Coordinates of C-alpha atoms and ligand atoms in Angstrom, one line a residue:
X1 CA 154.9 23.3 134.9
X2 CA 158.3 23.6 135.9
X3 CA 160.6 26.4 134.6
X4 CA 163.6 25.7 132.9
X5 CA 167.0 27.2 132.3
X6 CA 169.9 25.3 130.7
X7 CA 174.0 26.2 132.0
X8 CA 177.0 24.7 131.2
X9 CA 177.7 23.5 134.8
X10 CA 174.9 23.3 137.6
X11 CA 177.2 23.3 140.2
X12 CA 175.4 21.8 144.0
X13 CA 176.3 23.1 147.2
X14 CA 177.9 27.1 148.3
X15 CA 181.1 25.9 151.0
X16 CA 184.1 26.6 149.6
X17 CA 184.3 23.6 146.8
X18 CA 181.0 24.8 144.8
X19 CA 182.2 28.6 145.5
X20 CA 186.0 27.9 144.4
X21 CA 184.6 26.0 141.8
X22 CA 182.2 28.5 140.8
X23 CA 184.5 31.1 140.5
X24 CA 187.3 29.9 138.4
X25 CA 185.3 28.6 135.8
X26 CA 183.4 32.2 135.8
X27 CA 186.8 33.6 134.7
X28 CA 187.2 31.2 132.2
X29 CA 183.9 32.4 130.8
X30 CA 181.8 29.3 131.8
X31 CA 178.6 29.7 132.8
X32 CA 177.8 28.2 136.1
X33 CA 174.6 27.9 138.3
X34 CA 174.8 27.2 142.0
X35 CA 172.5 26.0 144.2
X36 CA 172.2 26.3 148.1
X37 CA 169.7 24.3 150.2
X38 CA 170.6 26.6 153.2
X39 CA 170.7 30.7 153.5
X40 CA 173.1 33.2 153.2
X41 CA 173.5 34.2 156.6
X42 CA 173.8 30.3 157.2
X43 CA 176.6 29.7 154.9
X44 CA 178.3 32.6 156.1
X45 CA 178.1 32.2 159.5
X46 CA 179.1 28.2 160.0
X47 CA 182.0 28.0 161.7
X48 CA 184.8 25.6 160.8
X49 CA 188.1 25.5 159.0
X50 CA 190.5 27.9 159.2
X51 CA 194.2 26.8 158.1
X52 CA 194.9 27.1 154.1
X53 CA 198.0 25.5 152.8
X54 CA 200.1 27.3 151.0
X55 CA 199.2 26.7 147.5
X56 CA 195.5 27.5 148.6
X57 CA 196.3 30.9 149.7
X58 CA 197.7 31.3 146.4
X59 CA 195.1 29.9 144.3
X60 CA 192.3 32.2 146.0
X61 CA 194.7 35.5 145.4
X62 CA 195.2 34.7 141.9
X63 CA 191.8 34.0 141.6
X64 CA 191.0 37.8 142.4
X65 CA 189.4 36.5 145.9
X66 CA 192.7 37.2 148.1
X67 CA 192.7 40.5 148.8
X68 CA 190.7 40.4 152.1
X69 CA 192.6 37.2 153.2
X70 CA 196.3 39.1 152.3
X71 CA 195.1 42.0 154.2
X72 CA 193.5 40.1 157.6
X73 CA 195.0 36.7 157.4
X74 CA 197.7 35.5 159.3
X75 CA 200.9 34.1 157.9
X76 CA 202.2 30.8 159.7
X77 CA 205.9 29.8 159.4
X78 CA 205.4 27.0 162.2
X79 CA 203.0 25.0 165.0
X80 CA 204.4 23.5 168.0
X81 CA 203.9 19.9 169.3
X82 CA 203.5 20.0 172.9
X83 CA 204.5 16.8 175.0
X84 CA 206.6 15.9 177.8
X85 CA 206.3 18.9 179.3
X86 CA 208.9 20.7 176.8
X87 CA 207.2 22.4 173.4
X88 CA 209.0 21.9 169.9
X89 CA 208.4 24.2 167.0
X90 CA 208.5 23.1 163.4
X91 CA 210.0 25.4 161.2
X92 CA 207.9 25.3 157.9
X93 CA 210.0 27.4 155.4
X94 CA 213.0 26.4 156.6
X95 CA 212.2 22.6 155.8
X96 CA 210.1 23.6 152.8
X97 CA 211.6 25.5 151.0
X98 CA 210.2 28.9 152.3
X99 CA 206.3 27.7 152.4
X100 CA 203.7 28.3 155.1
X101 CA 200.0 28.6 156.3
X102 CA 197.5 31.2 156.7
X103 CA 195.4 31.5 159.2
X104 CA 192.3 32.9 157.7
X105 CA 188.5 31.4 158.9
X106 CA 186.8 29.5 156.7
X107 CA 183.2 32.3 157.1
X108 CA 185.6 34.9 156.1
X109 CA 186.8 32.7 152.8
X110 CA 183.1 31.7 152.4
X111 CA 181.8 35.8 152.8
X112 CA 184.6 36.8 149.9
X113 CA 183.6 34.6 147.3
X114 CA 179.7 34.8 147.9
X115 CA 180.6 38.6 147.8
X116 CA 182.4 38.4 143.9
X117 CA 179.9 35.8 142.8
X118 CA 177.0 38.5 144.0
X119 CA 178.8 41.5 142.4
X120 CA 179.1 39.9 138.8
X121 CA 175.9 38.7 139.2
X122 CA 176.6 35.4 138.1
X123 CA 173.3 33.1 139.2
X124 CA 174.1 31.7 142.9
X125 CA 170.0 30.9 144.3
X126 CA 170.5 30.5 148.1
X127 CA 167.5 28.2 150.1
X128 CA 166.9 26.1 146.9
X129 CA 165.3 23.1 147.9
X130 CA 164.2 19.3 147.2
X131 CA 167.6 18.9 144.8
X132 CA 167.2 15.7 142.8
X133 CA 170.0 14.8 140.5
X134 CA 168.6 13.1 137.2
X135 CA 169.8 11.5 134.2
X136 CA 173.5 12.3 135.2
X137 CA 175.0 9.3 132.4
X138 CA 173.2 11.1 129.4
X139 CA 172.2 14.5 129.7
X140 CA 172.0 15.4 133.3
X141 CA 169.2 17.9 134.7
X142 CA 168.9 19.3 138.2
X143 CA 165.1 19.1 139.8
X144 CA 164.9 21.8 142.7
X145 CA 162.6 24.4 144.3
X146 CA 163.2 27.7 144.3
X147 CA 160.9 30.5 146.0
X148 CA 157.9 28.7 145.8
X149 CA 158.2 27.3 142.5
X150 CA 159.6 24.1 140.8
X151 CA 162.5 24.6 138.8
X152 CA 164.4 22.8 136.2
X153 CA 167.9 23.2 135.4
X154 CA 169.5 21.2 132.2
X155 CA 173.5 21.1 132.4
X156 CA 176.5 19.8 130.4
X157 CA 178.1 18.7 133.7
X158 CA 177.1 18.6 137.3
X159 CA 180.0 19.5 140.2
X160 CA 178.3 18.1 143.3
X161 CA 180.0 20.2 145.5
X162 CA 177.4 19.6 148.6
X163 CA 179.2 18.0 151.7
X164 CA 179.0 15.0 153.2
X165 CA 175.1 15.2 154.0
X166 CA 174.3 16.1 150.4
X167 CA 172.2 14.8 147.7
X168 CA 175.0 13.9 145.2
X169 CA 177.0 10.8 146.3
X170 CA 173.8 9.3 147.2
X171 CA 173.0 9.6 143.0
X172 CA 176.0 7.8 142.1
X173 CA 175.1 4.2 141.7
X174 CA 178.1 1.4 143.2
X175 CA 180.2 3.6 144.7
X176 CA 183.3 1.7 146.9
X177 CA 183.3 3.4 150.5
X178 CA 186.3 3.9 152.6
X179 CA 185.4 4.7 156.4
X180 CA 186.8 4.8 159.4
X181 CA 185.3 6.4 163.0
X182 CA 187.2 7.4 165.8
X183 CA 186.6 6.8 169.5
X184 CA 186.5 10.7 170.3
X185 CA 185.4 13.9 169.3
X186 CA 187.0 17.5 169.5
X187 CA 184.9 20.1 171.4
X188 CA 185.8 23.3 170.0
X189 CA 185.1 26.8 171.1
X190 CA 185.4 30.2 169.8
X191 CA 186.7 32.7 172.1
X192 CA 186.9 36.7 172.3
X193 CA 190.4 36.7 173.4
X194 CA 193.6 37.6 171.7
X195 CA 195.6 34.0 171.4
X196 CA 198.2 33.4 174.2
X197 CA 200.6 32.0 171.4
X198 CA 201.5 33.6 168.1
X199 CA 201.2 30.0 166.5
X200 CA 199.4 26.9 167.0
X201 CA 200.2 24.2 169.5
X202 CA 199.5 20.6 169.2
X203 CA 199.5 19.3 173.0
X204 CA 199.7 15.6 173.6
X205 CA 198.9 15.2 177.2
X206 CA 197.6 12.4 179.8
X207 CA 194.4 14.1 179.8
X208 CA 193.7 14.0 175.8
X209 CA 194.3 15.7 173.0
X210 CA 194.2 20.3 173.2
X211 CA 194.7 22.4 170.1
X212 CA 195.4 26.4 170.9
X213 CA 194.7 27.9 167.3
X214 CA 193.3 31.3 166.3
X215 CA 191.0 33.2 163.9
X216 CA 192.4 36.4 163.9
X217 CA 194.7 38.6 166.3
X218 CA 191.1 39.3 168.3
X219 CA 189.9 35.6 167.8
X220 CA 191.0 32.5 169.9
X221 CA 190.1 28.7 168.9
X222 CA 190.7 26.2 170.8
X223 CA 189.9 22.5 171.3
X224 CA 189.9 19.7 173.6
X225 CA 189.1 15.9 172.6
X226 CA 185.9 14.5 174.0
X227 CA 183.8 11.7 174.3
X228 CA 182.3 12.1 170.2
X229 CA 178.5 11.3 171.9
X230 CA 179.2 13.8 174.7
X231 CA 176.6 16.5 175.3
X232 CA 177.8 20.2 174.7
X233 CA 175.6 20.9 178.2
X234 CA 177.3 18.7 180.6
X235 CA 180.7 21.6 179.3
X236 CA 180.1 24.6 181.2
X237 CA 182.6 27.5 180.1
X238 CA 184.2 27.3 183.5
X239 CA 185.1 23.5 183.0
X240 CA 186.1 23.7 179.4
X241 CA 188.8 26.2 180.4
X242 CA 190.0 24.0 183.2
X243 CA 190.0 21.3 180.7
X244 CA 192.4 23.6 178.2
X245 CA 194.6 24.5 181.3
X246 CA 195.6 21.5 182.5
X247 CA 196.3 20.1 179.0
X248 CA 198.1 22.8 177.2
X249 CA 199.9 23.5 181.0
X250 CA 204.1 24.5 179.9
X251 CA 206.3 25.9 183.1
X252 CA 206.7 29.7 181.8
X253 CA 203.7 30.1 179.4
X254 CA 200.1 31.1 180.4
X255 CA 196.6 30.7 178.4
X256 CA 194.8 33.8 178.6
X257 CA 190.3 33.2 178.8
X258 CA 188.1 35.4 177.1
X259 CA 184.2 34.7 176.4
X260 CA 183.1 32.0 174.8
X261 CA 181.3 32.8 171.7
X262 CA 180.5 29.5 170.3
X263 CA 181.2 26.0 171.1
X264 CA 180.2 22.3 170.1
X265 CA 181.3 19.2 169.8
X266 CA 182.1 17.2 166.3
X267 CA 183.0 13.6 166.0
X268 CA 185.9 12.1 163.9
X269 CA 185.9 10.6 160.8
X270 CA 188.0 9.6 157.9
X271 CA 185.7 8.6 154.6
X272 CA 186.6 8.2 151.1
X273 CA 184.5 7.5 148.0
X274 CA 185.5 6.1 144.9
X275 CA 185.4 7.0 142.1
X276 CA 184.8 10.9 142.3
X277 CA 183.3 10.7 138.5
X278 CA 180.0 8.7 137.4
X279 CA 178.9 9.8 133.9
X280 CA 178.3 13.9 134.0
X281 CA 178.6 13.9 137.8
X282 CA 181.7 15.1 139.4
X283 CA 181.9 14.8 143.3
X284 CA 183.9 17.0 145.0
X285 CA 185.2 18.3 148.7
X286 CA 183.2 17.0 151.5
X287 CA 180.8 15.1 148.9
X288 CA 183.4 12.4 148.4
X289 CA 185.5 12.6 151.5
X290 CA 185.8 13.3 155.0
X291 CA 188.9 13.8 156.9
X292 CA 189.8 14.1 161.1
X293 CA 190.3 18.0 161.4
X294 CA 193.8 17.1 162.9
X295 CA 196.2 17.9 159.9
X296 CA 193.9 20.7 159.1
X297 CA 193.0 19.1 155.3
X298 CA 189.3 19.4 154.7
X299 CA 188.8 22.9 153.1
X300 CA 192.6 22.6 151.4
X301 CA 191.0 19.2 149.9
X302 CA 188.3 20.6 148.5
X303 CA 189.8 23.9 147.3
X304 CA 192.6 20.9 145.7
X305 CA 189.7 19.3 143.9
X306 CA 188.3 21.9 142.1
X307 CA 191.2 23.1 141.5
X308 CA 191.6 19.9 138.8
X309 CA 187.9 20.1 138.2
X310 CA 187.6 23.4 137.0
X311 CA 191.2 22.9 134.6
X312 CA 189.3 19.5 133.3
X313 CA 186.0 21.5 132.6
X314 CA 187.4 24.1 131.1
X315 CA 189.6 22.0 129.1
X316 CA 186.3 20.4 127.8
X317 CA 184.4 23.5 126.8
X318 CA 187.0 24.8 125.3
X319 CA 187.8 22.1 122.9
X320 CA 190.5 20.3 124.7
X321 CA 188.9 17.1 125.1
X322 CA 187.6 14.7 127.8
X323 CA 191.0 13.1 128.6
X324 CA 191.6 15.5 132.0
X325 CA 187.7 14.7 133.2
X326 CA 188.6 11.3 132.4
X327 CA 191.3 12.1 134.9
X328 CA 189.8 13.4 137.3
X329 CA 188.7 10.9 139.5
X330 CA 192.1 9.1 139.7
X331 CA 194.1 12.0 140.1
X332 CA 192.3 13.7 142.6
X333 CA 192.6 10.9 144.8
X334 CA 196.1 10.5 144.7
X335 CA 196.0 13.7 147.0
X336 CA 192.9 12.6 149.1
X337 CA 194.7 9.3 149.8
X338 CA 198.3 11.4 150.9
X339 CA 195.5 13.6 153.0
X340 CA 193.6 10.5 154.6
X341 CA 197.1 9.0 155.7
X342 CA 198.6 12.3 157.3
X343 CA 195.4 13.2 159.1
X344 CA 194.8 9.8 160.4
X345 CA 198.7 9.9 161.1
X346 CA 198.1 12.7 163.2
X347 CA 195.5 11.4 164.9
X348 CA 196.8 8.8 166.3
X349 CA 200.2 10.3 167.0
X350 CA 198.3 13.0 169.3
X351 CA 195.2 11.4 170.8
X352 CA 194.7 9.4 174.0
X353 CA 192.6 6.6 173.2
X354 CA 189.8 5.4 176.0
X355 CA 191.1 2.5 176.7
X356 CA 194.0 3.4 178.2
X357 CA 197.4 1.7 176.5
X358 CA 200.8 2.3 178.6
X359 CA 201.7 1.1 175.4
X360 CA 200.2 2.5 172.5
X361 CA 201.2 5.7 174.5
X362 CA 204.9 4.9 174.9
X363 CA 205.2 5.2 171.3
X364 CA 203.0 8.0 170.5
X365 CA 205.6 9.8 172.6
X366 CA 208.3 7.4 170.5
X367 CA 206.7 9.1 167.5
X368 CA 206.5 12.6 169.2
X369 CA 210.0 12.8 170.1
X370 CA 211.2 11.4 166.5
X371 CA 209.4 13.9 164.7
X372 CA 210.8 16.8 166.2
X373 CA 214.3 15.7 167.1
X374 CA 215.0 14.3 163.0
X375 CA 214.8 16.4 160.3
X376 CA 213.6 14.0 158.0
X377 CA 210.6 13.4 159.8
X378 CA 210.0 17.2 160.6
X379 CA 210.2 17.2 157.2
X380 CA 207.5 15.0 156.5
X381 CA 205.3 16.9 159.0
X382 CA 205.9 20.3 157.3
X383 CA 206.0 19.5 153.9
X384 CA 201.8 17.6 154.5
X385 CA 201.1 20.3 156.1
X386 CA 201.5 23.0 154.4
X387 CA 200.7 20.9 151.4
X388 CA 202.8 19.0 148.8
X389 CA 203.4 22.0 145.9
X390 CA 201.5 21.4 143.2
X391 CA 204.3 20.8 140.8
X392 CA 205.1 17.5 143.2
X393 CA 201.7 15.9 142.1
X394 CA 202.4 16.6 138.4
X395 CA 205.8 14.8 139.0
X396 CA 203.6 11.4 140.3
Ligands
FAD1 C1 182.2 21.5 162.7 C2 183.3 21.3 161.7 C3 184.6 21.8 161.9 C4 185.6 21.7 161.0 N1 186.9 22.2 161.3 C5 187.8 22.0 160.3 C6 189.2 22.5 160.6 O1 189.5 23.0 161.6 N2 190.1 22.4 159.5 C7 189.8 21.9 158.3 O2 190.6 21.8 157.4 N3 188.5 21.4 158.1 C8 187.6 21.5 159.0 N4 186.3 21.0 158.8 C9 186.1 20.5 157.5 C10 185.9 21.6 156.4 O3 185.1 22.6 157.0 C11 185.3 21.0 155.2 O4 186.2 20.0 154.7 C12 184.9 22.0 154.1 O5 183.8 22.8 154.5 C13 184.5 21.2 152.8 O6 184.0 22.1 151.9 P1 182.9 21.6 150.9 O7 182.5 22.8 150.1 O8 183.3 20.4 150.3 O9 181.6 21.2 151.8 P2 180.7 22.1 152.8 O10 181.5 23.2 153.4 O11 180.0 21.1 153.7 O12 179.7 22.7 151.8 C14 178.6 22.0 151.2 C15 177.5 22.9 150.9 O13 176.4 22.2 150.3 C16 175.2 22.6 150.8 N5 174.2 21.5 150.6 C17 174.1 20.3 151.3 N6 173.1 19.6 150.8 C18 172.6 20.3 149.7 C19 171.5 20.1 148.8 N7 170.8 18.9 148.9 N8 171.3 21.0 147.9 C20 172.0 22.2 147.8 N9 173.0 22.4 148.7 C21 173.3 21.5 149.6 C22 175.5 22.8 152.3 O14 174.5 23.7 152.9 C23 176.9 23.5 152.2 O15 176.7 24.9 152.1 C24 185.3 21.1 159.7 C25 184.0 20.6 159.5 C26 183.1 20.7 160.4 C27 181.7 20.2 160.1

């Protein structure tokens, strides 16, 4: 027989959606459970995002979660787009009203809130296994497998929180799919250099797509655009820095090479899944949709969703009603939909496509040149970038 245990919210998947979400209703005094199919050292150790928007960097301090991230993070006022053979620097507080980035890896963000969840003690079961989803329009219950034993968990809610290869959005009967796949990929690699620029730089060049970006002081990241099916083998070190040369190349700047801790290759894709509610299941992050790393969105999306998740849950448990869950779905894809259209915006503004398009190229650097040279449109650059302020969504 199967052991039970009843919470308020089973909450599915520990990235940072499930952990944010985790957390913030823990100091609201909800009790949460979370469950991780993979381990610890997994988790901790995937490498990906690494850019949080402004109002995310602000969340995860006031959430008691910052301090690490105030102390080690790296505060962005700009990136420069590369083209032409001239770089231009966008000047984020100066055309948003004094917001910015910071540059602070997603593992590190991942290893804090594991590390607050663990010291309160509050129930996070890491390598929990065959998740199945059940009666989530009545009174919704988690199946799972947990150290050798089958485990049931009975919920008020359930926050599927578990990426795009998870369990949850397959549960959720008639949902309308958004999708779109790109025609590259970005290899990206992890370096043991300090970065040769104290910003990122977006380069546009005739050989593809190169992103210079950073973990830390010690940490270089960097990327080129690749053929999305291309094998990580056939990029020796020696040729991806060649490759990173030649396309980040500016007369008067140099990229220093350092080794190359980690590198692979992820293909492109913009996804979205309506609606993000279906009974007691909430999707969130990853779960519900999928964005091309470009404008740097995915982790601020999910950290924006449970942001509203967690004020709609704890609205509900504490007597406020159902009208923000009712909400939720609608409101949280206002902001994927802004995200989907700025990442796929830059995209295509930066990519070269395969088959080659004098052009479609012609007015990528059209679009290039506009974008720096008018401030409305650096405007509109910034501004997405760092993240619309939370009080512009309320205004919608
Ligand atoms: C290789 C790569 C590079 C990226 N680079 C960037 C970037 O540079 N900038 C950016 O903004 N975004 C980037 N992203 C996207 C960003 O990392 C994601 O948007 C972010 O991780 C979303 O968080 P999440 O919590 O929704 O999902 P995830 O981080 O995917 O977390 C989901 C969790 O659920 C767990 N899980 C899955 N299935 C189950 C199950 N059945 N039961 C229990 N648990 C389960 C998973 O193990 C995982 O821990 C990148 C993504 C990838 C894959």
């Amino acid at each position: 027989m199967a052991s039970e245990e009843r919470t308020q919210v089973g909450i599915v998947g520990a990235g940072p959606a499930g952990l944010v979400l985790g957390r913030l209703l823990e100091l609201a005094g909800i009790d949460t459970v979370i469950l991780e199919a993979r381990s610890r050292d997994y988790v901790e150790h995937r490498i990906r995002a690494g850019v949080l928007e402004h109002d995310t960097a602000e969340l995860l301090a006031e959430a008691g979660v910052g301090e690490r991230m105030r102390a080690e993070g790296l505060v962005h006022d700009g990136i420069e787009l590369r083209f032409g053979g001239a770089g231009h620097r966008i000047d984020f507080p100066k055309l948003t009203g004094g917001r910015h980035v910071v540059l602070y890896g997603q593992t590190e963000l991942v290893k804090d809130l594991i590390a607050a969840r663990l010291d309160t003690g509050a129930p996070l079961r890491f390598e929990a296994t065959d998740v199945a989803l059940h009666d989530i329009e009545g009174e919704p219950w988690i199946a799972y497998v947990h150290e050798g034993a089958e485990r049931i968990l009975r919920c008020d809610a359930i926050a599927g929180c578990d990426g795009f290869h998870g369990v949850s959005r397959p549960a959720v009967p008639g949902l309308k799919v958004w999708e779109r796949e790109y025609p590259f990929g970005w290899l990206g690699i992890l370096a043991d250099v300090p970065p040769s620029t104290d910003e990122l730089i977006y380069a546009h060049s005739e050989r593809g797509f190169a992103l210079h970006s950073m973990r830390s002081l010690q940490l270089s990241r960097l990327y080129v655009q690749c053929d999305p099916t291309d094998d990580i083998a056939n990029w020796s070190d020696a040729r991806i820095w060649e490759e990173l040369h030649q396309r980040l190349a500016l007369d008067g700047w140099s990229l220093q090479e350092g080794p190359i801790l980690d590198k692979g290759i992820t293909p492109m894709r913009s996804f979205v899944a309506e609606p993000m509610r279906h009974g007691r299941l909430l999707l969130a992050g990853d779960a519900a949709h999928i964005v091309p790393p470009t404008g740097a969105k995915g982790l601020n999306l999910a950290v924006a969703d449970v942001r509203l998740l967690a004020e709609a849950l704890i609205a509900r448990f504490t007597g406020g009603g159902e009208a923000l869950l009712d909400a939720y779905s609608d409101s949280a894809l206002q902001r994927v939909w802004r995200a989907e259209h700025f990442s796929w915006w830059m995209t295509s503004m930066l990519h070269r496509f395969p088959e080659r398009d004098a052009f479609g190229e012609r007015l990528q650097l059209s679009q290039l040149d506009y974008t720096c040279r008018s401030e409305a449109a650096s405007t509109s650059l910034a501004e997405n970038y760092v993240g619309l302020a939370t009080d512009w969504w309320s205004r919608a």
